[in-house]
mmCIF file of C-alpha atoms and ligand atoms in Angstrom:
data_model
loop_
_atom_site.group_PDB
_atom_site.id
_atom_site.type_symbol
_atom_site.label_atom_id
_atom_site.label_comp_id
_atom_site.label_asym_id
_atom_site.label_seq_id
_atom_site.Cartn_x
_atom_site.Cartn_y
_atom_site.Cartn_z
ATOM 1 C CA UNK A 9 30.521 -34.632 -5.645
ATOM 2 C CA UNK A 10 32.411 -34.893 -8.919
ATOM 3 C CA UNK A 11 34.576 -31.856 -9.704
ATOM 4 C CA UNK A 12 34.251 -31.058 -13.393
ATOM 5 C CA UNK A 13 36.985 -29.348 -15.375
ATOM 6 C CA UNK A 14 35.620 -25.949 -16.233
ATOM 7 C CA UNK A 15 36.607 -24.427 -19.571
ATOM 8 C CA UNK A 16 33.821 -22.034 -20.459
ATOM 9 C CA UNK A 17 31.978 -19.862 -17.975
ATOM 10 C CA UNK A 18 28.965 -17.717 -18.771
ATOM 11 C CA UNK A 19 27.972 -14.767 -16.589
ATOM 12 C CA UNK A 20 24.625 -12.989 -16.358
ATOM 13 C CA UNK A 21 22.929 -10.261 -14.339
ATOM 14 C CA UNK A 22 19.292 -10.727 -13.347
ATOM 15 C CA UNK A 23 16.489 -9.032 -11.391
ATOM 16 C CA UNK A 24 16.711 -5.385 -10.359
ATOM 17 C CA UNK A 25 20.050 -3.928 -11.453
ATOM 18 C CA UNK A 26 22.394 -2.696 -8.752
ATOM 19 C CA UNK A 27 25.451 -0.397 -8.718
ATOM 20 C CA UNK A 28 28.518 -2.623 -8.707
ATOM 21 C CA UNK A 29 27.092 -5.272 -11.035
ATOM 22 C CA UNK A 30 29.532 -4.090 -13.715
ATOM 23 C CA UNK A 31 32.407 -4.372 -11.253
ATOM 24 C CA UNK A 32 31.279 -7.948 -10.516
ATOM 25 C CA UNK A 33 31.078 -8.786 -14.249
ATOM 26 C CA UNK A 34 34.530 -7.327 -14.835
ATOM 27 C CA UNK A 35 36.075 -9.233 -11.922
ATOM 28 C CA UNK A 36 34.436 -12.498 -12.999
ATOM 29 C CA UNK A 37 35.649 -12.138 -16.588
ATOM 30 C CA UNK A 38 39.140 -10.995 -15.643
ATOM 31 C CA UNK A 39 39.502 -13.860 -13.161
ATOM 32 C CA UNK A 40 38.385 -16.258 -15.909
ATOM 33 C CA UNK A 41 41.042 -14.879 -18.273
ATOM 34 C CA UNK A 42 43.638 -15.169 -15.512
ATOM 35 C CA UNK A 43 42.893 -18.900 -15.334
ATOM 36 C CA UNK A 44 42.834 -19.232 -19.164
ATOM 37 C CA UNK A 45 39.106 -19.872 -19.358
ATOM 38 C CA UNK A 46 36.783 -18.787 -22.146
ATOM 39 C CA UNK A 47 34.233 -16.306 -20.880
ATOM 40 C CA UNK A 48 30.717 -15.663 -22.215
ATOM 41 C CA UNK A 49 28.139 -12.997 -21.426
ATOM 42 C CA UNK A 50 24.421 -13.773 -21.341
ATOM 43 C CA UNK A 51 22.370 -10.663 -22.085
ATOM 44 C CA UNK A 52 19.135 -9.754 -20.219
ATOM 45 C CA UNK A 53 19.460 -12.411 -17.540
ATOM 46 C CA UNK A 54 17.484 -15.635 -17.855
ATOM 47 C CA UNK A 55 15.451 -14.088 -20.694
ATOM 48 C CA UNK A 56 18.623 -13.954 -22.813
ATOM 49 C CA UNK A 57 19.521 -17.504 -21.823
ATOM 50 C CA UNK A 58 16.170 -18.677 -23.177
ATOM 51 C CA UNK A 59 16.517 -16.569 -26.349
ATOM 52 C CA UNK A 60 20.147 -17.587 -26.898
ATOM 53 C CA UNK A 61 21.446 -14.040 -26.496
ATOM 54 C CA UNK A 62 24.912 -15.266 -25.525
ATOM 55 C CA UNK A 63 28.228 -13.806 -26.710
ATOM 56 C CA UNK A 64 31.882 -14.555 -26.186
ATOM 57 C CA UNK A 65 33.528 -11.820 -24.131
ATOM 58 C CA UNK A 66 36.915 -10.299 -24.760
ATOM 59 C CA UNK A 67 38.995 -7.910 -22.717
ATOM 60 C CA UNK A 68 37.697 -4.881 -24.644
ATOM 61 C CA UNK A 69 34.109 -5.627 -23.560
ATOM 62 C CA UNK A 70 34.929 -5.151 -19.915
ATOM 63 C CA UNK A 71 37.384 -2.275 -20.049
ATOM 64 C CA UNK A 72 36.326 0.798 -18.037
ATOM 65 C CA UNK A 73 33.158 -0.727 -16.668
ATOM 66 C CA UNK A 74 34.227 -1.135 -13.031
ATOM 67 C CA UNK A 75 33.190 2.418 -12.228
ATOM 68 C CA UNK A 76 29.923 2.464 -14.178
ATOM 69 C CA UNK A 77 26.424 1.988 -12.738
ATOM 70 C CA UNK A 78 23.876 -0.383 -14.307
ATOM 71 C CA UNK A 79 24.962 -3.550 -16.074
ATOM 72 C CA UNK A 80 26.551 -3.848 -19.514
ATOM 73 C CA UNK A 81 24.917 -7.283 -19.811
ATOM 74 C CA UNK A 82 21.495 -5.711 -19.132
ATOM 75 C CA UNK A 83 19.018 -7.257 -16.724
ATOM 76 C CA UNK A 84 15.494 -8.601 -16.874
ATOM 77 C CA UNK A 85 12.824 -10.428 -14.944
ATOM 78 C CA UNK A 86 11.862 -13.567 -16.878
ATOM 79 C CA UNK A 87 8.485 -15.226 -16.387
ATOM 80 C CA UNK A 88 9.411 -18.005 -18.817
ATOM 81 C CA UNK A 89 12.377 -19.090 -16.708
ATOM 82 C CA UNK A 90 9.929 -19.844 -13.894
ATOM 83 C CA UNK A 91 8.540 -22.681 -16.054
ATOM 84 C CA UNK A 92 10.296 -26.069 -16.581
ATOM 85 C CA UNK A 93 9.940 -25.596 -20.373
ATOM 86 C CA UNK A 94 11.694 -22.223 -20.226
ATOM 87 C CA UNK A 95 14.546 -23.611 -18.154
ATOM 88 C CA UNK A 96 14.942 -26.552 -20.575
ATOM 89 C CA UNK A 97 15.272 -24.125 -23.511
ATOM 90 C CA UNK A 98 17.839 -22.159 -21.523
ATOM 91 C CA UNK A 99 19.870 -25.299 -20.808
ATOM 92 C CA UNK A 100 19.849 -26.317 -24.473
ATOM 93 C CA UNK A 101 21.258 -22.915 -25.411
ATOM 94 C CA UNK A 102 24.060 -23.249 -22.866
ATOM 95 C CA UNK A 103 24.889 -26.643 -24.384
ATOM 96 C CA UNK A 104 25.063 -25.095 -27.869
ATOM 97 C CA UNK A 105 27.831 -22.822 -26.598
ATOM 98 C CA UNK A 106 29.469 -25.636 -24.569
ATOM 99 C CA UNK A 107 29.104 -23.592 -21.390
ATOM 100 C CA UNK A 108 30.186 -25.674 -18.420
ATOM 101 C CA UNK A 109 29.957 -23.129 -15.606
ATOM 102 C CA UNK A 110 27.509 -20.348 -14.771
ATOM 103 C CA UNK A 111 27.864 -17.204 -12.649
ATOM 104 C CA UNK A 112 24.547 -15.590 -11.698
ATOM 105 C CA UNK A 113 24.710 -12.044 -10.345
ATOM 106 C CA UNK A 114 21.365 -11.111 -8.814
ATOM 107 C CA UNK A 115 19.067 -11.077 -5.814
ATOM 108 C CA UNK A 116 17.050 -13.708 -3.980
ATOM 109 C CA UNK A 117 14.814 -14.442 -6.988
ATOM 110 C CA UNK A 118 17.705 -14.876 -9.421
ATOM 111 C CA UNK A 119 19.507 -17.190 -7.020
ATOM 112 C CA UNK A 120 16.327 -19.215 -6.489
ATOM 113 C CA UNK A 121 16.279 -19.680 -10.267
ATOM 114 C CA UNK A 122 19.965 -20.701 -10.293
ATOM 115 C CA UNK A 123 19.340 -23.267 -7.548
ATOM 116 C CA UNK A 124 16.436 -24.856 -9.436
ATOM 117 C CA UNK A 125 18.451 -24.851 -12.660
ATOM 118 C CA UNK A 126 21.357 -26.619 -10.966
ATOM 119 C CA UNK A 127 19.025 -29.218 -9.441
ATOM 120 C CA UNK A 128 17.378 -29.914 -12.804
ATOM 121 C CA UNK A 129 20.389 -29.912 -15.131
ATOM 122 C CA UNK A 130 23.463 -30.214 -12.879
ATOM 123 C CA UNK A 131 25.321 -27.394 -14.619
ATOM 124 C CA UNK A 132 27.887 -25.994 -12.157
ATOM 125 C CA UNK A 133 26.424 -22.685 -11.001
ATOM 126 C CA UNK A 134 27.490 -20.125 -8.440
ATOM 127 C CA UNK A 135 25.787 -16.940 -7.274
ATOM 128 C CA UNK A 136 27.007 -13.420 -6.514
ATOM 129 C CA UNK A 137 24.600 -11.371 -4.357
ATOM 130 C CA UNK A 138 23.709 -8.327 -6.482
ATOM 131 C CA UNK A 139 20.734 -6.324 -5.246
ATOM 132 C CA UNK A 140 20.202 -2.990 -3.542
ATOM 133 C CA UNK A 141 17.806 -4.731 -1.124
ATOM 134 C CA UNK A 142 20.527 -6.528 0.937
ATOM 135 C CA UNK A 143 18.014 -9.319 1.577
ATOM 136 C CA UNK A 144 20.290 -12.353 1.212
ATOM 137 C CA UNK A 145 21.783 -14.405 4.008
ATOM 138 C CA UNK A 146 25.369 -15.661 3.608
ATOM 139 C CA UNK A 147 26.862 -12.192 3.162
ATOM 140 C CA UNK A 148 27.041 -9.122 5.360
ATOM 141 C CA UNK A 149 26.262 -6.910 2.383
ATOM 142 C CA UNK A 150 24.978 -7.406 -1.140
ATOM 143 C CA UNK A 151 26.571 -5.593 -4.081
ATOM 144 C CA UNK A 152 24.711 -2.307 -4.627
ATOM 145 C CA UNK A 153 23.306 -1.835 -1.145
ATOM 146 C CA UNK A 154 25.966 0.597 0.068
ATOM 147 C CA UNK A 155 25.689 2.814 -3.016
ATOM 148 C CA UNK A 156 21.879 2.814 -2.803
ATOM 149 C CA UNK A 157 22.041 3.859 0.868
ATOM 150 C CA UNK A 158 24.524 6.639 0.042
ATOM 151 C CA UNK A 159 22.222 7.876 -2.729
ATOM 152 C CA UNK A 160 19.175 7.788 -0.460
ATOM 153 C CA UNK A 161 20.963 9.626 2.352
ATOM 154 C CA UNK A 162 22.340 12.281 -0.005
ATOM 155 C CA UNK A 163 18.831 12.872 -1.366
ATOM 156 C CA UNK A 164 17.302 13.032 2.124
ATOM 157 C CA UNK A 165 19.949 15.590 3.222
ATOM 158 C CA UNK A 166 18.780 17.801 0.367
ATOM 159 C CA UNK A 167 15.141 17.304 1.272
ATOM 160 C CA UNK A 168 15.994 18.307 4.842
ATOM 161 C CA UNK A 169 17.296 21.702 3.661
ATOM 162 C CA UNK A 170 13.979 22.638 2.119
ATOM 163 C CA UNK A 171 11.942 20.897 4.858
ATOM 164 C CA UNK A 172 13.651 23.041 7.508
ATOM 165 C CA UNK A 173 13.307 26.272 5.503
ATOM 166 C CA UNK A 174 9.545 25.786 5.228
ATOM 167 C CA UNK A 175 8.859 23.994 8.521
ATOM 168 C CA UNK A 176 7.415 21.108 6.576
ATOM 169 C CA UNK A 177 6.874 17.473 7.377
ATOM 170 C CA UNK A 178 8.223 15.185 4.647
ATOM 171 C CA UNK A 179 7.386 11.560 3.999
ATOM 172 C CA UNK A 180 10.204 10.022 1.966
ATOM 173 C CA UNK A 181 9.693 6.601 0.393
ATOM 174 C CA UNK A 182 12.776 4.470 -0.201
ATOM 175 C CA UNK A 183 13.049 1.168 -2.096
ATOM 176 C CA UNK A 184 12.711 -2.334 -0.664
ATOM 177 C CA UNK A 185 9.573 -4.264 -1.592
ATOM 178 C CA UNK A 186 9.943 -6.746 1.249
ATOM 179 C CA UNK A 187 13.119 -5.584 2.923
ATOM 180 C CA UNK A 188 13.702 -2.607 5.227
ATOM 181 C CA UNK A 189 17.507 -2.486 5.032
ATOM 182 C CA UNK A 190 17.769 0.702 2.958
ATOM 183 C CA UNK A 191 15.078 2.352 5.107
ATOM 184 C CA UNK A 192 16.728 1.489 8.411
ATOM 185 C CA UNK A 193 20.162 2.654 7.192
ATOM 186 C CA UNK A 194 18.734 5.856 5.779
ATOM 187 C CA UNK A 195 16.753 6.334 8.999
ATOM 188 C CA UNK A 196 19.886 6.127 11.138
ATOM 189 C CA UNK A 197 22.118 7.954 8.642
ATOM 190 C CA UNK A 198 19.816 10.911 8.077
ATOM 191 C CA UNK A 199 18.311 11.377 11.539
ATOM 192 C CA UNK A 200 14.756 10.543 10.560
ATOM 193 C CA UNK A 201 11.852 11.422 12.848
ATOM 194 C CA UNK A 202 10.539 7.898 12.296
ATOM 195 C CA UNK A 203 11.348 4.920 10.065
ATOM 196 C CA UNK A 204 8.715 2.469 8.858
ATOM 197 C CA UNK A 205 9.877 -0.868 7.433
ATOM 198 C CA UNK A 206 8.038 -3.848 5.902
ATOM 199 C CA UNK A 207 9.213 -6.223 8.623
ATOM 200 C CA UNK A 208 7.577 -4.324 11.508
ATOM 201 C CA UNK A 209 4.239 -2.658 11.733
ATOM 202 C CA UNK A 210 4.110 0.785 13.320
ATOM 203 C CA UNK A 211 0.507 1.792 14.119
ATOM 204 C CA UNK A 212 -0.455 5.214 12.764
ATOM 205 C CA UNK A 213 -1.390 6.268 16.306
ATOM 206 C CA UNK A 214 2.193 5.721 17.439
ATOM 207 C CA UNK A 215 3.518 7.804 14.547
ATOM 208 C CA UNK A 216 1.051 10.573 15.427
ATOM 209 C CA UNK A 217 2.233 10.517 19.061
ATOM 210 C CA UNK A 218 5.873 10.660 17.937
ATOM 211 C CA UNK A 219 5.210 13.670 15.703
ATOM 212 C CA UNK A 220 3.247 15.474 18.432
ATOM 213 C CA UNK A 221 6.114 14.928 20.863
ATOM 214 C CA UNK A 222 8.580 16.320 18.321
ATOM 215 C CA UNK A 223 6.397 19.431 17.837
ATOM 216 C CA UNK A 224 6.468 19.975 21.594
ATOM 217 C CA UNK A 225 10.233 19.549 21.589
ATOM 218 C CA UNK A 226 10.431 22.274 18.902
ATOM 219 C CA UNK A 227 12.229 19.997 16.403
ATOM 220 C CA UNK A 228 13.286 22.033 13.359
ATOM 221 C CA UNK A 229 12.363 19.524 10.673
ATOM 222 C CA UNK A 230 10.602 16.214 10.429
ATOM 223 C CA UNK A 231 11.448 13.564 7.889
ATOM 224 C CA UNK A 232 9.673 10.234 8.075
ATOM 225 C CA UNK A 233 11.243 7.426 6.050
ATOM 226 C CA UNK A 234 8.996 4.735 4.679
ATOM 227 C CA UNK A 235 10.094 1.576 2.887
ATOM 228 C CA UNK A 236 7.921 0.864 -0.157
ATOM 229 C CA UNK A 237 5.631 -2.042 0.594
ATOM 230 C CA UNK A 238 5.675 -1.280 4.306
ATOM 231 C CA UNK A 239 2.973 -2.895 6.456
ATOM 232 C CA UNK A 240 1.278 0.442 7.169
ATOM 233 C CA UNK A 241 1.140 1.452 3.454
ATOM 234 C CA UNK A 242 3.260 3.568 1.102
ATOM 235 C CA UNK A 243 4.404 7.139 1.788
ATOM 236 C CA UNK A 244 1.433 8.767 0.018
ATOM 237 C CA UNK A 245 -1.079 6.630 1.890
ATOM 238 C CA UNK A 246 0.487 7.311 5.286
ATOM 239 C CA UNK A 247 0.815 11.033 4.542
ATOM 240 C CA UNK A 248 -2.950 11.170 3.822
ATOM 241 C CA UNK A 249 -3.751 9.508 7.142
ATOM 242 C CA UNK A 250 -1.442 11.830 9.072
ATOM 243 C CA UNK A 251 -2.892 14.921 7.335
ATOM 244 C CA UNK A 252 -6.301 14.037 8.776
ATOM 245 C CA UNK A 253 -4.948 13.739 12.311
ATOM 246 C CA UNK A 254 -2.418 16.581 12.258
ATOM 247 C CA UNK A 255 -3.954 19.199 9.926
ATOM 248 C CA UNK A 256 -1.601 21.958 11.154
ATOM 249 C CA UNK A 257 1.380 20.263 9.444
ATOM 250 C CA UNK A 258 2.393 21.287 5.925
ATOM 251 C CA UNK A 259 3.017 17.812 4.490
ATOM 252 C CA UNK A 260 4.960 16.797 1.354
ATOM 253 C CA UNK A 261 5.746 13.372 -0.101
ATOM 254 C CA UNK A 262 8.896 12.388 -2.051
ATOM 255 C CA UNK A 263 9.362 8.966 -3.613
ATOM 256 C CA UNK A 264 13.048 8.331 -4.291
ATOM 257 C CA UNK A 265 12.273 5.327 -6.527
ATOM 258 C CA UNK A 266 14.703 4.115 -9.184
ATOM 259 C CA UNK A 267 17.119 6.959 -8.492
ATOM 260 C CA UNK A 268 18.442 4.589 -5.815
ATOM 261 C CA UNK A 269 19.366 1.938 -8.372
ATOM 262 C CA UNK A 270 21.657 4.091 -10.512
ATOM 263 C CA UNK A 271 24.988 5.815 -10.229
ATOM 264 C CA UNK A 272 28.636 4.910 -9.900
ATOM 265 C CA UNK A 273 29.263 2.249 -7.260
ATOM 266 C CA UNK A 274 30.802 3.306 -3.952
ATOM 267 C CA UNK A 275 34.286 2.176 -2.984
ATOM 268 C CA UNK A 276 32.751 -0.480 -0.742
ATOM 269 C CA UNK A 277 30.604 -1.894 -3.573
ATOM 270 C CA UNK A 278 33.522 -1.885 -6.032
ATOM 271 C CA UNK A 279 35.745 -3.829 -3.654
ATOM 272 C CA UNK A 280 32.986 -6.249 -2.603
ATOM 273 C CA UNK A 281 31.995 -6.937 -6.227
ATOM 274 C CA UNK A 282 35.633 -7.444 -7.236
ATOM 275 C CA UNK A 283 36.297 -9.946 -4.441
ATOM 276 C CA UNK A 284 33.124 -11.855 -5.237
ATOM 277 C CA UNK A 285 33.836 -12.033 -8.980
ATOM 278 C CA UNK A 286 37.200 -13.654 -8.307
ATOM 279 C CA UNK A 287 35.662 -15.888 -5.615
ATOM 280 C CA UNK A 288 32.927 -17.056 -8.004
ATOM 281 C CA UNK A 289 35.388 -18.216 -10.682
ATOM 282 C CA UNK A 290 37.721 -19.834 -8.161
ATOM 283 C CA UNK A 291 34.745 -21.471 -6.433
ATOM 284 C CA UNK A 292 33.568 -23.043 -9.695
ATOM 285 C CA UNK A 293 37.093 -24.296 -10.431
ATOM 286 C CA UNK A 294 37.246 -25.877 -6.955
ATOM 287 C CA UNK A 295 33.920 -27.672 -7.419
ATOM 288 C CA UNK A 296 31.817 -25.360 -5.246
ATOM 289 C CA UNK A 297 28.454 -25.603 -6.997
ATOM 290 C CA UNK A 298 24.985 -24.373 -6.078
ATOM 291 C CA UNK A 299 26.506 -21.911 -3.601
ATOM 292 C CA UNK A 300 26.629 -18.144 -3.284
ATOM 293 C CA UNK A 301 29.923 -16.343 -2.707
ATOM 294 C CA UNK A 302 29.587 -13.721 0.020
ATOM 295 C CA UNK A 303 31.692 -11.741 2.453
ATOM 296 C CA UNK A 304 31.174 -12.183 6.194
ATOM 297 C CA UNK A 305 33.469 -10.381 8.655
ATOM 298 C CA UNK A 306 35.694 -9.403 5.746
ATOM 299 C CA UNK A 307 36.282 -13.018 4.641
ATOM 300 C CA UNK A 308 34.932 -14.677 1.519
ATOM 301 C CA UNK A 309 32.522 -17.495 2.364
ATOM 302 C CA UNK A 310 30.470 -19.864 0.213
ATOM 303 C CA UNK A 311 26.923 -20.561 1.415
ATOM 304 C CA UNK A 312 24.557 -23.091 -0.184
ATOM 305 C CA UNK A 313 22.104 -21.049 -2.240
ATOM 306 C CA UNK A 314 19.228 -22.851 -0.523
ATOM 307 C CA UNK A 315 20.406 -21.320 2.780
ATOM 308 C CA UNK A 316 21.164 -17.860 1.364
ATOM 309 C CA UNK A 317 17.605 -17.505 0.069
ATOM 310 C CA UNK A 318 15.621 -19.378 2.701
ATOM 311 C CA UNK A 319 17.405 -17.835 5.658
ATOM 312 C CA UNK A 320 15.620 -14.596 4.737
ATOM 313 C CA UNK A 321 17.821 -11.966 6.347
ATOM 314 C CA UNK A 322 16.057 -9.926 9.004
ATOM 315 C CA UNK A 323 16.815 -6.291 9.772
ATOM 316 C CA UNK A 324 19.085 -6.329 12.802
ATOM 317 C CA UNK A 325 17.116 -5.786 16.029
ATOM 318 C CA UNK A 326 19.879 -3.528 17.302
ATOM 319 C CA UNK A 327 19.611 -1.266 14.229
ATOM 320 C CA UNK A 328 15.910 -1.030 14.915
ATOM 321 C CA UNK A 329 16.641 -0.171 18.554
ATOM 322 C CA UNK A 330 19.136 2.548 17.485
ATOM 323 C CA UNK A 331 16.735 4.166 15.040
ATOM 324 C CA UNK A 332 14.057 4.245 17.746
ATOM 325 C CA UNK A 333 16.289 5.784 20.423
ATOM 326 C CA UNK A 334 17.755 8.409 18.102
ATOM 327 C CA UNK A 335 14.458 9.574 16.663
ATOM 328 C CA UNK A 336 12.645 10.103 19.960
HETATM 329 N N1 ADP B 2 11.062 -19.507 -8.048
HETATM 330 C C1 ADP B 2 11.720 -19.227 -9.167
HETATM 331 N N2 ADP B 2 11.924 -20.178 -10.110
HETATM 332 C C2 ADP B 2 12.597 -19.907 -11.244
HETATM 333 N N3 ADP B 2 13.104 -18.698 -11.538
HETATM 334 C C3 ADP B 2 12.923 -17.719 -10.647
HETATM 335 C C4 ADP B 2 12.232 -17.927 -9.418
HETATM 336 N N4 ADP B 2 12.219 -16.745 -8.736
HETATM 337 C C5 ADP B 2 12.845 -15.849 -9.515
HETATM 338 N N5 ADP B 2 13.283 -16.420 -10.658
HETATM 339 C C6 ADP B 2 13.957 -15.782 -11.792
HETATM 340 O O1 ADP B 2 14.819 -14.736 -11.360
HETATM 341 C C7 ADP B 2 14.383 -13.496 -11.934
HETATM 342 C C8 ADP B 2 14.728 -12.354 -11.023
HETATM 343 O O2 ADP B 2 14.043 -12.484 -9.792
HETATM 344 P P1 ADP B 2 13.500 -11.203 -9.005
HETATM 345 O O3 ADP B 2 12.882 -11.684 -7.736
HETATM 346 O O4 ADP B 2 12.664 -10.386 -9.912
HETATM 347 O O5 ADP B 2 14.800 -10.327 -8.739
HETATM 348 P P2 ADP B 2 16.036 -10.525 -7.752
HETATM 349 O O6 ADP B 2 16.869 -11.639 -8.260
HETATM 350 O O7 ADP B 2 16.766 -9.221 -7.874
HETATM 351 O O8 ADP B 2 15.489 -10.771 -6.394
HETATM 352 C C9 ADP B 2 12.910 -13.704 -12.191
HETATM 353 O O9 ADP B 2 12.415 -12.827 -13.165
HETATM 354 C C10 ADP B 2 12.891 -15.145 -12.687
HETATM 355 O O10 ADP B 2 13.304 -15.237 -14.022
HETATM 356 O O1 FBP B 3 12.452 -2.107 -11.019
HETATM 357 P P1 FBP B 3 11.136 -2.667 -10.613
HETATM 358 O O2 FBP B 3 10.750 -3.831 -11.448
HETATM 359 O O3 FBP B 3 10.123 -1.594 -10.537
HETATM 360 O O4 FBP B 3 11.267 -3.268 -9.139
HETATM 361 C C1 FBP B 3 11.381 -2.498 -7.988
HETATM 362 C C2 FBP B 3 11.984 -3.350 -6.931
HETATM 363 O O5 FBP B 3 13.316 -3.721 -7.297
HETATM 364 C C3 FBP B 3 14.212 -3.386 -6.259
HETATM 365 O O6 FBP B 3 14.779 -2.120 -6.569
HETATM 366 C C4 FBP B 3 15.317 -4.403 -6.192
HETATM 367 O O7 FBP B 3 14.762 -5.665 -5.907
HETATM 368 P P2 FBP B 3 15.381 -6.970 -6.519
HETATM 369 O O8 FBP B 3 16.856 -6.902 -6.306
HETATM 370 O O9 FBP B 3 14.729 -8.096 -5.755
HETATM 371 O O10 FBP B 3 15.067 -7.029 -7.968
HETATM 372 C C5 FBP B 3 13.349 -3.291 -5.004
HETATM 373 O O11 FBP B 3 13.930 -2.487 -4.002
HETATM 374 C C6 FBP B 3 12.105 -2.691 -5.565
HETATM 375 O O12 FBP B 3 11.018 -2.995 -4.750
HETATM 376 MG MG1 MG B 4 14.917 -9.690 -4.723
#
């Protein structure tokens, strides 16, 4: 493959925002400046690429953003970018600004878009995994996942206080449309009575048995964690079913929702995002295109995007085993 000389890199954030995206933007831009490159920001992800919302970045734009949640470049989900016409418009806008390298910070969908874009137009592109869902292969953790888990666990600790005071059974819904990583971590980290994830179906009967056994064992509080989009339904739906079978329980439902996407990034997310920002710029300069920079066993690795998205990461069987043993 021909290694192109990169002079101008554009960076964007796409899909659901994640704590640490700003740290990744800052590291990407600072690394670019270190290597005397011109750096551009594309606002609102692929939507901004199509609408030519692209601006040259200077040092002042990225000062004091490392510690801030959200993304200064804003994020979006773009239907138009899913069409060949939309992607062509986007490419023409990059040409107008003479952009010759692209850093895409986002989840599986955003990286799928980057892969297609590279195949169609050959513009050197590299991905940084930025999503609270942790559903990308090629990295142990995605930027934002650790902070989201910390937020979920902190919230569940608070729910436990009131659950115990009132002897109530709580169903807490955490994020993860198709991925149970936040749920399984929160389940282990907050001593849940049961954890339901999209990847595995738990029949309602089994949940009922588990709760009955816990009543017998005089457990002080019961918190069931449910990943949104789980195979057995959302928290409200499951709570309704349980109410019918265990009417003596005082049941409440809490949906943590977008709370999990905000807030200052944890130390782990700041460091991960910083390493990956530098790795993305250096990767582009070394001719590593159509790959995602990730960290595996504490080392930066580059994985073809096609593998990072297709090798849909499964929740570790051992984590599932641990959550089961510790909640019985
Ligand atoms: N198959 C695809 N082809 C082209 N673009 C895509 C594709 N899948 C996702 N994208 C682009 O990436 C954006 C973000 O994807 P999404 O799945 O919503 O979030 P995430 O990247 O966080 O997983 C989409 O709105 C779309 O613009
Ligand atoms: O913010 P929205 O559009 O409601 O999307 C919610 C979804 O986004 C997420 O927070 C993050 O998912 P992505 O990283 O794939 O965008 C999911 O956990 C959740 O299911
Ligand atoms: Mg996704």
